[in-house]
Coordinates of C-alpha atoms and ligand atoms in Angstrom, one line a residue:
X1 CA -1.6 -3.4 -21.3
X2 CA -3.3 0.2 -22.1
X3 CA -5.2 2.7 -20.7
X4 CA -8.4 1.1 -21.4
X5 CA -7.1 -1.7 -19.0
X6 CA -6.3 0.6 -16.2
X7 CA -9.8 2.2 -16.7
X8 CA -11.6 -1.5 -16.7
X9 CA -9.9 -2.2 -13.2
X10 CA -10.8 0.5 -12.0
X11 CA -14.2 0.4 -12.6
X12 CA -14.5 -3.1 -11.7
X13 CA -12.9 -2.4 -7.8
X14 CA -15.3 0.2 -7.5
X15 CA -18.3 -2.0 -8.9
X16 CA -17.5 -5.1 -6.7
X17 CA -16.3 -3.5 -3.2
X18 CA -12.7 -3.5 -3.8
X19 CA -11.5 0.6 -3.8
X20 CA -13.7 3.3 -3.6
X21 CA -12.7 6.9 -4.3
X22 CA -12.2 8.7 -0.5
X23 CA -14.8 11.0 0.3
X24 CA -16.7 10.2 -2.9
X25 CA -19.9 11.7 -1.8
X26 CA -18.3 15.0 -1.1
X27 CA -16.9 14.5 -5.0
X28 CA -13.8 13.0 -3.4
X29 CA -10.6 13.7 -2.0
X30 CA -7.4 13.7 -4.4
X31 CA -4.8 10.7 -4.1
X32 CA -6.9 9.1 -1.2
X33 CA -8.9 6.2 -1.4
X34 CA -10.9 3.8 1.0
X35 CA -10.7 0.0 0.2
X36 CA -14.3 -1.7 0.6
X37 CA -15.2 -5.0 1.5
X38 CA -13.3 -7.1 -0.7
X39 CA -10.6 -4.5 -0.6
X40 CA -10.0 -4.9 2.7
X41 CA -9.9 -8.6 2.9
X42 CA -7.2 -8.9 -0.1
X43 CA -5.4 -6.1 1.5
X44 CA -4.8 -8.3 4.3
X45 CA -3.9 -11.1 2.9
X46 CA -1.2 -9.6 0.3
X47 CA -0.5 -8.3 3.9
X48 CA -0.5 -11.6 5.8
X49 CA 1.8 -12.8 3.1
X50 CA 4.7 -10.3 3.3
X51 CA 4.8 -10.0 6.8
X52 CA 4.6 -14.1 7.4
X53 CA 7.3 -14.5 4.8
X54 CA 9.4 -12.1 6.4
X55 CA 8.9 -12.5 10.1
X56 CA 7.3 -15.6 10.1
X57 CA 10.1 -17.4 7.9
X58 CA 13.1 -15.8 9.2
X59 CA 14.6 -16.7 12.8
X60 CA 16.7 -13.7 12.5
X61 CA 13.7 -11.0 11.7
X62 CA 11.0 -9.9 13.8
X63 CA 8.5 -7.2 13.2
X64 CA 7.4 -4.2 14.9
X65 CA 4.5 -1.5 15.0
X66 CA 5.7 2.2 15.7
X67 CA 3.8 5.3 15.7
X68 CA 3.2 7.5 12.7
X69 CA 3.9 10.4 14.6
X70 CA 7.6 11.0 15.7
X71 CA 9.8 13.4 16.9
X72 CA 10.8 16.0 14.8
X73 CA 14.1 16.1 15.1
X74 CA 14.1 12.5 13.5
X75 CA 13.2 13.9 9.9
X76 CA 16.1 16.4 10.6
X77 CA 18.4 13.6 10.6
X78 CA 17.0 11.5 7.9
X79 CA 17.5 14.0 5.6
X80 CA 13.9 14.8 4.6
X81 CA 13.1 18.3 6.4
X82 CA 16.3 19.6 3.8
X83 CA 16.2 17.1 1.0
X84 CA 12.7 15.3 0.6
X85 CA 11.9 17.1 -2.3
X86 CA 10.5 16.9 -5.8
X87 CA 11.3 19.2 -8.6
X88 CA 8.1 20.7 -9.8
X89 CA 7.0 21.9 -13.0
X90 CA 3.5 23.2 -14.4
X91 CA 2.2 23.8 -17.8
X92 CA 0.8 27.0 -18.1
X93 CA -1.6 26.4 -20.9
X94 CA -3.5 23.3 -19.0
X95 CA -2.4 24.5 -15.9
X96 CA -1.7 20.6 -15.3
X97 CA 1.6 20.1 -12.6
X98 CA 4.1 17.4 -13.6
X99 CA 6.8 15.7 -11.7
X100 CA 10.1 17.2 -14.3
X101 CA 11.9 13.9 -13.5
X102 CA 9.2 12.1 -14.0
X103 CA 8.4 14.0 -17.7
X104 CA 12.1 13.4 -18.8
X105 CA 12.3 9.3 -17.7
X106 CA 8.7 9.2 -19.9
X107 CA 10.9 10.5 -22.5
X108 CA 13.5 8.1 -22.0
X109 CA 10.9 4.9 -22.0
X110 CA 9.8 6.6 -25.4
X111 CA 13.1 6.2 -26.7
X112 CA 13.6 2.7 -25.1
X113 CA 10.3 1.4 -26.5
X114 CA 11.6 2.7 -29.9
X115 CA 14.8 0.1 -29.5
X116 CA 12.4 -2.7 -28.6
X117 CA 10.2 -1.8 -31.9
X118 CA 13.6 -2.3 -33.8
X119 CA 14.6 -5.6 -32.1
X120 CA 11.2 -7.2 -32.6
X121 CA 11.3 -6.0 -36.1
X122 CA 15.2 -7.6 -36.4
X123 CA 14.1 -10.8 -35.1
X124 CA 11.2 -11.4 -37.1
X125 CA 13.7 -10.4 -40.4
X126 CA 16.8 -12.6 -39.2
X127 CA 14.7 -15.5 -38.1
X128 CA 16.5 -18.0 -35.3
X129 CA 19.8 -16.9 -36.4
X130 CA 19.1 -13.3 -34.4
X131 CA 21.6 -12.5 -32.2
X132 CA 19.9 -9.4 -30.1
X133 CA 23.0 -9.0 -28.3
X134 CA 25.6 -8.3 -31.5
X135 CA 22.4 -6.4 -32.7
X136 CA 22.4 -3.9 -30.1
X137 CA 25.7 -3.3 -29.7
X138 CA 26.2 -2.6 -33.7
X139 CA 23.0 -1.5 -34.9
X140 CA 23.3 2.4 -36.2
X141 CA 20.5 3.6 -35.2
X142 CA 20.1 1.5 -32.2
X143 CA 23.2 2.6 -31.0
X144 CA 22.4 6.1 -31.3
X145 CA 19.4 5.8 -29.3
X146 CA 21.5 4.0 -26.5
X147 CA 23.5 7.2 -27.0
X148 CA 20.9 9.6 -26.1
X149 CA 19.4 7.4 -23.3
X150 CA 22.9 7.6 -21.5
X151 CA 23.6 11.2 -22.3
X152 CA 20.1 12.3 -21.0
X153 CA 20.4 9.6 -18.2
X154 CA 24.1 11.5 -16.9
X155 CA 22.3 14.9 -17.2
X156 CA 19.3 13.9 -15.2
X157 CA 21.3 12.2 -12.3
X158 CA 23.6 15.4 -12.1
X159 CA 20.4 18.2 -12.0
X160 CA 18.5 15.7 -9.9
X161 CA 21.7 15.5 -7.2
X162 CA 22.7 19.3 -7.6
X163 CA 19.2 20.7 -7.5
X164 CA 20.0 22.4 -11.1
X165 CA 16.7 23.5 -11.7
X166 CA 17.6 25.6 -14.4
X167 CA 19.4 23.3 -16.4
X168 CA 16.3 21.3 -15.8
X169 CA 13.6 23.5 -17.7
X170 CA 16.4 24.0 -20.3
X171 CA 16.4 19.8 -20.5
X172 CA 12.6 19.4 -20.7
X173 CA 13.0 22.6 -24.0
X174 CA 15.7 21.0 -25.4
X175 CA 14.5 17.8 -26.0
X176 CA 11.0 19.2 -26.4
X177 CA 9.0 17.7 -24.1
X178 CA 5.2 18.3 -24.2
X179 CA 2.3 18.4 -21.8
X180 CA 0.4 15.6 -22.1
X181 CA -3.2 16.9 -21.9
X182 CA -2.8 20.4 -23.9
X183 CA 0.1 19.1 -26.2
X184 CA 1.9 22.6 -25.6
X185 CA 5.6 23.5 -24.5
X186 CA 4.6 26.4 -22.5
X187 CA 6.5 25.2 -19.4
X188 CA 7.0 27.7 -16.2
X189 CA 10.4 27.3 -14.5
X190 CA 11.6 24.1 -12.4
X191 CA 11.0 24.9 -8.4
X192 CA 11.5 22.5 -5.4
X193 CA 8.6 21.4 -3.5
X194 CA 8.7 19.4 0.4
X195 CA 6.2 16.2 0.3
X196 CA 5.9 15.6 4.0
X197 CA 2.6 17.0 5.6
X198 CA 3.0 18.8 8.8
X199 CA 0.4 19.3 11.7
X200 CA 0.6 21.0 14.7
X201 CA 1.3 18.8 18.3
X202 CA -0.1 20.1 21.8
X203 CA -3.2 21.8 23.0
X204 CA -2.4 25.7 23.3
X205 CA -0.7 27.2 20.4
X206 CA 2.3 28.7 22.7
X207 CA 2.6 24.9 23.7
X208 CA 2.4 23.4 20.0
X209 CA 5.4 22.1 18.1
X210 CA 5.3 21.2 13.9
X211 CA 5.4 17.5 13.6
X212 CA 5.2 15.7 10.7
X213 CA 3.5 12.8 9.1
X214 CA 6.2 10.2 8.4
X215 CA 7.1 9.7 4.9
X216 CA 8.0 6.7 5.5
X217 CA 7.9 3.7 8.0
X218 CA 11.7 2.7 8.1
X219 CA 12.7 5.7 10.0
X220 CA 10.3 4.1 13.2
X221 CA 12.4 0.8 12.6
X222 CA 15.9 2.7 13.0
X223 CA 14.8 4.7 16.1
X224 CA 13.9 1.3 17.8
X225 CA 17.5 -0.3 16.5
X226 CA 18.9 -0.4 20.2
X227 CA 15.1 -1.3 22.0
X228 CA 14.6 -4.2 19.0
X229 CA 18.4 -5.7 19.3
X230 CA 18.2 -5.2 23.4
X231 CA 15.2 -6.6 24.1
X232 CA 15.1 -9.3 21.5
X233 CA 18.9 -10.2 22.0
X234 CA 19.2 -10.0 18.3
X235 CA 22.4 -10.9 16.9
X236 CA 24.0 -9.2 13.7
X237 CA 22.9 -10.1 10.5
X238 CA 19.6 -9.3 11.8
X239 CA 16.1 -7.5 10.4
X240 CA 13.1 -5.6 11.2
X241 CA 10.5 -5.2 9.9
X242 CA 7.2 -3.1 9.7
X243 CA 4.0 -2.5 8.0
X244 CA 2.0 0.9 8.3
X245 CA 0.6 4.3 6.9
X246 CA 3.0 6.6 5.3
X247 CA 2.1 10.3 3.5
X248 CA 3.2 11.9 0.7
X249 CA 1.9 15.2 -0.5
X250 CA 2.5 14.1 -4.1
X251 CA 2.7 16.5 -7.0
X252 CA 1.2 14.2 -9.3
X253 CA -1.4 12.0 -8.1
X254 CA -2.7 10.0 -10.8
X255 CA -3.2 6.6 -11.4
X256 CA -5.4 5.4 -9.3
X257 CA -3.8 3.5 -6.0
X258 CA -0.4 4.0 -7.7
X259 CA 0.6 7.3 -6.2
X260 CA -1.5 8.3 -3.1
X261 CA -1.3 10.6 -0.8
X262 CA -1.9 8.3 1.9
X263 CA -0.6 5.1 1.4
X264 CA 0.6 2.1 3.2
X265 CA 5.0 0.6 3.1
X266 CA 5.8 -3.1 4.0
X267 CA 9.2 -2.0 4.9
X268 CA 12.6 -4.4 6.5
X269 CA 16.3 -2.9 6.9
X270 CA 18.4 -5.9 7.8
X271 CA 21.4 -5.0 9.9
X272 CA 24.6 -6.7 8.7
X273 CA 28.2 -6.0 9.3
X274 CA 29.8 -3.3 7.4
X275 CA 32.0 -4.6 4.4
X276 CA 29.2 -7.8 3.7
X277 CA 26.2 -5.3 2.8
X278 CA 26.9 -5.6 -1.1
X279 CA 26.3 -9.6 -0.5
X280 CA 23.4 -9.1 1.4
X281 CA 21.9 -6.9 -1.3
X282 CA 22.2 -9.1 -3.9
X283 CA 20.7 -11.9 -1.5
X284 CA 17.5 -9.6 -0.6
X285 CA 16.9 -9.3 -4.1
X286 CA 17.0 -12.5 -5.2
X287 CA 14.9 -13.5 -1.9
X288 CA 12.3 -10.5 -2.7
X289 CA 12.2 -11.4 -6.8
X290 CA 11.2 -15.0 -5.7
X291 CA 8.3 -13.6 -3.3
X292 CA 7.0 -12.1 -6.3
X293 CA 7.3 -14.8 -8.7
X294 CA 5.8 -17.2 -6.5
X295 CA 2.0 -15.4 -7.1
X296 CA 2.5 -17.0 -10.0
X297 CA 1.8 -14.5 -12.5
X298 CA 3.5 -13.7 -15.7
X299 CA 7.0 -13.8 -15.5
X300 CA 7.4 -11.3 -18.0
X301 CA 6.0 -8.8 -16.0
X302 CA 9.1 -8.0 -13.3
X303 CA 12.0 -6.4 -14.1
X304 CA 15.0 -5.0 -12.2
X305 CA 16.1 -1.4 -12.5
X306 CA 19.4 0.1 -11.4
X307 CA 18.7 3.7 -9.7
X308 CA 20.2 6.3 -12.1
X309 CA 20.2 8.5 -9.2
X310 CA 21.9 7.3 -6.0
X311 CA 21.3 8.9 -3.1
X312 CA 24.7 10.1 -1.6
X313 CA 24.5 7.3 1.2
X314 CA 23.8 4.3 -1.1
X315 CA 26.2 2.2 -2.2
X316 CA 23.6 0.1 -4.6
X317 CA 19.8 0.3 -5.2
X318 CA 17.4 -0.7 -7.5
X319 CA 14.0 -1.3 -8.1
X320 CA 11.7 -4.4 -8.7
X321 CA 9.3 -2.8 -11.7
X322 CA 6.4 -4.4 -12.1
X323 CA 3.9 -3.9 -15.7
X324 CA 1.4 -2.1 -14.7
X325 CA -1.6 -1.3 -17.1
X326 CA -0.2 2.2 -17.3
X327 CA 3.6 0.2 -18.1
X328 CA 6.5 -0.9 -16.2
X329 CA 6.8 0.8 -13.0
X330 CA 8.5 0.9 -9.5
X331 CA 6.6 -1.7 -7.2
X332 CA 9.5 -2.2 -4.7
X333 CA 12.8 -0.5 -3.7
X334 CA 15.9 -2.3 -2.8
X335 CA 18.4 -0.3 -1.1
X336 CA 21.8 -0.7 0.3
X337 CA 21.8 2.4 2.8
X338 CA 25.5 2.0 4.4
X339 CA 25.4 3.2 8.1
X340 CA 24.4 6.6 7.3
X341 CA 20.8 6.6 9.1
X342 CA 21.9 4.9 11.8
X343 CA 24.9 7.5 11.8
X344 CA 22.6 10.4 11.3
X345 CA 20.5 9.0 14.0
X346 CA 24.0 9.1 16.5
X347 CA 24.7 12.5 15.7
X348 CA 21.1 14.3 16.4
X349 CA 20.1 12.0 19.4
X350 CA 23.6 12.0 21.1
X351 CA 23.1 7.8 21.3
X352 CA 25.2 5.3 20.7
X353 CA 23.8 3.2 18.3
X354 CA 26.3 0.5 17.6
X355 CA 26.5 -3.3 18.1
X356 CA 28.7 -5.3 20.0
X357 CA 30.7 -8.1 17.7
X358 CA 31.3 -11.0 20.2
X359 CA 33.8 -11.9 17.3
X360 CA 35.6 -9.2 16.8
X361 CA 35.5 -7.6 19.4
X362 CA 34.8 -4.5 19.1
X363 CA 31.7 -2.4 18.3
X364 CA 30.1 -0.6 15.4
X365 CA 27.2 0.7 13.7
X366 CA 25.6 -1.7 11.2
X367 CA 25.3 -1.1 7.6
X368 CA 21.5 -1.5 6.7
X369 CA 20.0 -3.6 3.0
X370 CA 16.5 -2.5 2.9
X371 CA 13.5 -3.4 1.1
X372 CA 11.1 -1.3 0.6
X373 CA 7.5 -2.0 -1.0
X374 CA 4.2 -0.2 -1.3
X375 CA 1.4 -2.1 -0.1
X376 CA -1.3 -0.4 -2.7
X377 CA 0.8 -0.9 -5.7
X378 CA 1.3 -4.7 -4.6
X379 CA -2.8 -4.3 -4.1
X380 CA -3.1 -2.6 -7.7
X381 CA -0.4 -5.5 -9.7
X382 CA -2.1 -8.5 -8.2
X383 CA -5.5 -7.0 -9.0
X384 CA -4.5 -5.6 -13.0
X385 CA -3.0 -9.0 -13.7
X386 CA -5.7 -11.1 -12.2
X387 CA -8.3 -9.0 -13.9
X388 CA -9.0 -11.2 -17.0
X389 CA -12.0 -10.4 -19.6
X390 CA -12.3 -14.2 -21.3
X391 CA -14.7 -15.4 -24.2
X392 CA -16.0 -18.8 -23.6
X393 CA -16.3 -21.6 -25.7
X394 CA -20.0 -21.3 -25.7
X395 CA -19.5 -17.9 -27.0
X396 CA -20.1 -15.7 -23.5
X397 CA -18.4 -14.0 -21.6
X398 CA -16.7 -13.6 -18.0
X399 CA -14.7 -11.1 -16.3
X400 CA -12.7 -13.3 -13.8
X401 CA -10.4 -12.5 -11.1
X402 CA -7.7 -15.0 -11.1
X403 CA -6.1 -14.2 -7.7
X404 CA -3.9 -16.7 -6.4
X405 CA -6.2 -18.8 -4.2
X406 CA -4.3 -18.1 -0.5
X407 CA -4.7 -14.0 -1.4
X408 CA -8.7 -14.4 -2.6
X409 CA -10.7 -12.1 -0.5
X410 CA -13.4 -15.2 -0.3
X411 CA -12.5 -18.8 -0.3
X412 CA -15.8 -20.3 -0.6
X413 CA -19.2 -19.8 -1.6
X414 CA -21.7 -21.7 -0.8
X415 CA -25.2 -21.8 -2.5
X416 CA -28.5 -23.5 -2.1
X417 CA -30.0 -24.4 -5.1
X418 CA -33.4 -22.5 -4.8
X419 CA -34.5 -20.6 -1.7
X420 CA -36.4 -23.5 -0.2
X421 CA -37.6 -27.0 0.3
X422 CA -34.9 -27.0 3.3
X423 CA -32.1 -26.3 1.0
X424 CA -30.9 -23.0 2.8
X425 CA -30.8 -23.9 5.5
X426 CA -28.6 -27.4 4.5
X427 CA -26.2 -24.6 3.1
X428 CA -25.9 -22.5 6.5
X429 CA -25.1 -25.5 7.8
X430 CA -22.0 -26.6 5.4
X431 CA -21.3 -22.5 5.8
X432 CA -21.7 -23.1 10.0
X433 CA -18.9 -25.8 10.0
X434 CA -16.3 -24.0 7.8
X435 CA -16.1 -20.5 8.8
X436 CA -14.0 -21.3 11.5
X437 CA -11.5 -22.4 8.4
X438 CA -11.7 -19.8 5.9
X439 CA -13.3 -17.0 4.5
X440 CA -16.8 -18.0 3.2
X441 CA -19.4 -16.2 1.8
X442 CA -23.4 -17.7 1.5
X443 CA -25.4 -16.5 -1.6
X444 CA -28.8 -17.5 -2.6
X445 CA -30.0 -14.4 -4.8
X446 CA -30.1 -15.2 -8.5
X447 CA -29.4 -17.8 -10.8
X448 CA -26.4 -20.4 -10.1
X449 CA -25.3 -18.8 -13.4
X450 CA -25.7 -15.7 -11.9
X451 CA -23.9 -16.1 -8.9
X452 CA -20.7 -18.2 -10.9
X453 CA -20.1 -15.0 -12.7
X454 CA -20.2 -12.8 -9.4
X455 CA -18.1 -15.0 -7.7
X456 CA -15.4 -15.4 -10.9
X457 CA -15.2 -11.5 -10.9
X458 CA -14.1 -11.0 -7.4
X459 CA -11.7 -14.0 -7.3
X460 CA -13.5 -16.7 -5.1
X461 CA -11.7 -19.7 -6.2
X462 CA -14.4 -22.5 -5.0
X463 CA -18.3 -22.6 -5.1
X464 CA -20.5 -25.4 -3.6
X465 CA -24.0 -25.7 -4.6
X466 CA -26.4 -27.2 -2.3
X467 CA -29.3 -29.2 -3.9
X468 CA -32.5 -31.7 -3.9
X469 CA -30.2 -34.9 -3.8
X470 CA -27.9 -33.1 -0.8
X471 CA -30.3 -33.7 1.4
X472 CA -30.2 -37.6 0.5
X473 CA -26.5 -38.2 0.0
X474 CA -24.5 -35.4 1.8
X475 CA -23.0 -35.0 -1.7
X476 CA -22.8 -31.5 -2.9
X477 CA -21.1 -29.7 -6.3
X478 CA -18.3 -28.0 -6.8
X479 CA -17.5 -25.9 -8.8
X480 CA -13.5 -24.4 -9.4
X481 CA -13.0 -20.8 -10.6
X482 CA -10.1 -21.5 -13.3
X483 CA -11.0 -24.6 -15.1
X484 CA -14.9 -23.7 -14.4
X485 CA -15.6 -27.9 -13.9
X486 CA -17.9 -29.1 -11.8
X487 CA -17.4 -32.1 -9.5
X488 CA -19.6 -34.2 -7.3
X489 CA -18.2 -34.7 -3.6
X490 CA -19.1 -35.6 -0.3
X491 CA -19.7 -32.9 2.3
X492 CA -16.7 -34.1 4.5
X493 CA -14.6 -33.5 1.9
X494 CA -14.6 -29.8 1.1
X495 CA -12.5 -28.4 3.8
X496 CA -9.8 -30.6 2.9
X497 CA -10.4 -30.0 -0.6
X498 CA -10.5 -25.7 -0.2
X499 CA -8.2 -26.1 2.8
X500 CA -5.2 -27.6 0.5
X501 CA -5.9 -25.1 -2.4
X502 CA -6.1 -21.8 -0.3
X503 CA -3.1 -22.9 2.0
X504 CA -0.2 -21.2 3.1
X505 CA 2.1 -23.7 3.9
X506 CA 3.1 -24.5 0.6
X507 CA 3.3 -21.1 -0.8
X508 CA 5.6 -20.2 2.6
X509 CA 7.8 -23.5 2.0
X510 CA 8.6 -22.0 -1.5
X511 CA 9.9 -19.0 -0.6
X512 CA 12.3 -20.6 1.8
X513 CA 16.1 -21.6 0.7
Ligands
ATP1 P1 8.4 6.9 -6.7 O1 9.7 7.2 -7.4 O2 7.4 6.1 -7.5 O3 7.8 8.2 -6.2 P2 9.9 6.4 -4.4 O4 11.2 5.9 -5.1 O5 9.8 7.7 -3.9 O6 8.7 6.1 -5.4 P3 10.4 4.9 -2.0 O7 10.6 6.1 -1.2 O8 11.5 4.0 -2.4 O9 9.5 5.3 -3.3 O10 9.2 4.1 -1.3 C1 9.2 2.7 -1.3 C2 7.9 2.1 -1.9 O11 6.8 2.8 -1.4 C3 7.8 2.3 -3.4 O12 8.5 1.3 -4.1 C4 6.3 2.3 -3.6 O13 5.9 0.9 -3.8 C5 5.7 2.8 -2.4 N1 5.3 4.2 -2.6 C6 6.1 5.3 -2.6 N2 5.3 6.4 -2.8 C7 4.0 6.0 -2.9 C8 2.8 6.6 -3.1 N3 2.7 8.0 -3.2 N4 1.7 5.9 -3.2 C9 1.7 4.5 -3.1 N5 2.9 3.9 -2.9 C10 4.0 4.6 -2.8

């Protein structure tokens, strides 16, 4: 995928109702966007699919809804008022500001792109008797890029963790690392900038306290730890989960819906007794790598990748990457946090936060597996790999959204041939009957032709067409938004027909073990 394909999408959510720009009439607001009528639908749906897969699947999770604003103290204790920083470096010739990590892991993809160039080339010389495995490990060249990766990799974890921000500008010289828009290495030192917002809390100044607006949604889940497992008589292995706004005062916000500064987490931290955590995080991401695969879409397109740096409280963490148009790129964290919010948590509250082990006997504070997902970038993958551009045999064209049917913004559309002779209002009633069901949209401006095309590029997976004979058989046609066939059936028959093809059940039942 390419630029060009990042640029498509994006013009094509903005044409057809999905994302607007925030503020765009004011010439917009950096990092913040508004999703639009077809936005909002899909939003909720990718939505309705994480949260009923969690919640809804799982006996032993339930979900909750805290607020965005919290007490201070709580981002003390998480770590982020000291630690939730980014080093921060800025080009002085374009001016442009750039992430430094973020410049020296482009780097490394550089270098790991050049390995792949030489595999592909090696397998297409050595034919089926390729072994990529015995290639990469004796390879000469190969082997020296591994090299580098791994010395740069052990440099980057050790300036990231000890804030060495001069070894970090010395890094971005040495291996000669240039901005992308002015091409020069005229680099201005490495600083450390805080990414949560602040606002003031109270009426009267005197009165008024900083708060924050939260990073992040787990830190709501482990302040309601006790409440949840109290008043739910939750029982250890147990989750919670929670959808909901977090903000990020991003250095670099590009890329659409990628990095915003307002954005939306589908979060879960799953409580489990201290010594099993390491099997539980391999379980969550196996469980988590099937909820993606199940969309459907290429398989090719997730990988796993090991954090580099580990946060001093992990004891394992990766990420789910997902190939973006812009490349492979974190779409979901998985974390194994040991009891160290929880913990931190004990120590600035004052509360217990511990769990009584009818087993053993004795209490302790859980170790927490969490997975962690942005709810935009899920937005942006589904929408960049549904986005297809397709010649037809007949020589045209379509842009079709091929969104799995249960996640497509409208399920049915239904159309009367021409704008009379009784037809429409034949159509509202088909429409009348089934919006009870699903999602349906009636359309009777333009050509049928027309309206197929409208209806492929925002995803709906079925349209009906209401005609002359309708009105003497009840029969009506449909038409499917994949194979693009048309079918004659009986009125009774379309909800059974949509219902099965849109339906969650199926899509849930996978998922389960
Ligand atoms: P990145 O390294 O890309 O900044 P992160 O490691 O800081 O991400 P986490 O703190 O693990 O991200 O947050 C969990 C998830 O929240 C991420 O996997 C991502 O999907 C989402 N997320 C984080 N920051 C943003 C953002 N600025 N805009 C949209 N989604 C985000």
């Amino acid at each position: 995928m390419s630029d060009d394909k990042l640029k498509n999408v994006i013009s094509h959510a903005k044409e057809y109702g999905f994302v607007f720009q925030s503020s765009e009439i004011y010439d917009g607001l950096s990092a913040v966007y508004d999703y639009g009528q077809l936005g909002a639908l899909l939003k909720n749906n990718i939505k309705e699919y994480w949260w009923k897969a969690m919640v809804q699947n799982h006996e032993n999770i339930v979900g909750i809804d805290s607020a965005i604003f919290m007490h201070p103290t709580i981002w003390k204790a998480s770590g982020h008022v000291d630690a939730f920083n980014d080093p921060l470096i800025d080009n002085k010739d374009s001016k442009k500001r750039y992430r430094a990590d973020v410049l020296v892991e482009d780097y490394l993809e550089k270098i790991r792109q050049k390995i792949q160039k030489e595999l592909t080339k090696a397998a297409t010389r050595f034919g089926e008797t390729f072994d990529a495995e015995m290639y990469l490990k004796t390879n000469g060249r190969v082997v020296g890029y591994q090299n580098q990766i791994t010395e740069i990799e052990d440099k980057l974890r050790d300036y990231l963790e000890n804030s060495k921000l001069k070894e970090f500008k010395e890094l971005i010289e040495e291996l000669g690392i240039a901005c992308p828009i002015s091409g020069s290495k005229n680099w201005t030192d490495v600083r450390q900038f805080n990414l949560m917002f602040s606002t003031e809390m109270g009426s009267v100044a005197e009165d008024s306290s900083k708060i924050y607006l939260r990073p992040e949604t787990a830190q709501g889940i482990f302040v309601n730890f006790l409440n949840v497992m109290k008043s739910g008589r939750m029982k250890i292995p147990f989750g919670i989960a929670q959808i909901g706004k977090a903000f990020r005062n991003e250095i670099v916000a590009r890329q659409f819906i990628f990095r915003m500064r307002e954005f939306e987490q589908m979060e879960m931290q799953f409580f489990v007794k201290p010594g099993d955590e390491l099997t539980w995080y391999e379980n969550w991401k196996e469980k988590r790598i099937k909820w993606h695969k199940n969309l459907g879409f290429d398989e090719g397109a997730y990988r796993f990748h090991d954090h580099i740096k580990l946060a001093h409280y992990a004891n394992a963490a990766c990420d789910i990457e997902f190939d973006f148009p812009m490349g492979f790129k974190e779409l979901e964290g998985i974390h194994s946090r040991t009891d160290f919010d929880l913990k931190a948590h004990e120590k600035f509250s004052g509360k217990k936060l511990q769990y009584f082990d009818p087993e053993d006997n004795k209490n302790y504070v859980p170790y927490v597996v969490e997975t962690s997902i942005g709810l935009d970038r899920m937005f942006l993958a589904v929408l960049s790999q549904s986005f297809k551009e397709e010649k037809l045999e007949d020589g045209s064209e379509r842009v079709v959204l091929n969104i799995p049917n249960f996640l497509a913004p409208i399920k049915l559309a239904v159309f009367p041939l021409v704008k009379k002779d009784g037809l429409p209002e034949k159509a509202r009633e088909i429409l009348k009957q089934l919006k009870f069901k699903f999602q349906c949209q009636y359309d009777e401006k333009d050509s049928i032709g027309k309206r197929y095309r409208r209806h492929d590029a925002i995803g709906t997976p079925f349209c009906i067409t209401v005609d002359h004979q309708t009105l003497e058989d009840n029969m009506v046609t449909i038409r499917n938004r994949d194979t693009m066939q048309q079918e004659r059936i009986s009125i009774g028959d379309i909800e059974k027909i949509v219902s099965e093809s849109v339906s969650w059940e199926t899509v849930l039942a996978n998922l389960d073990d």
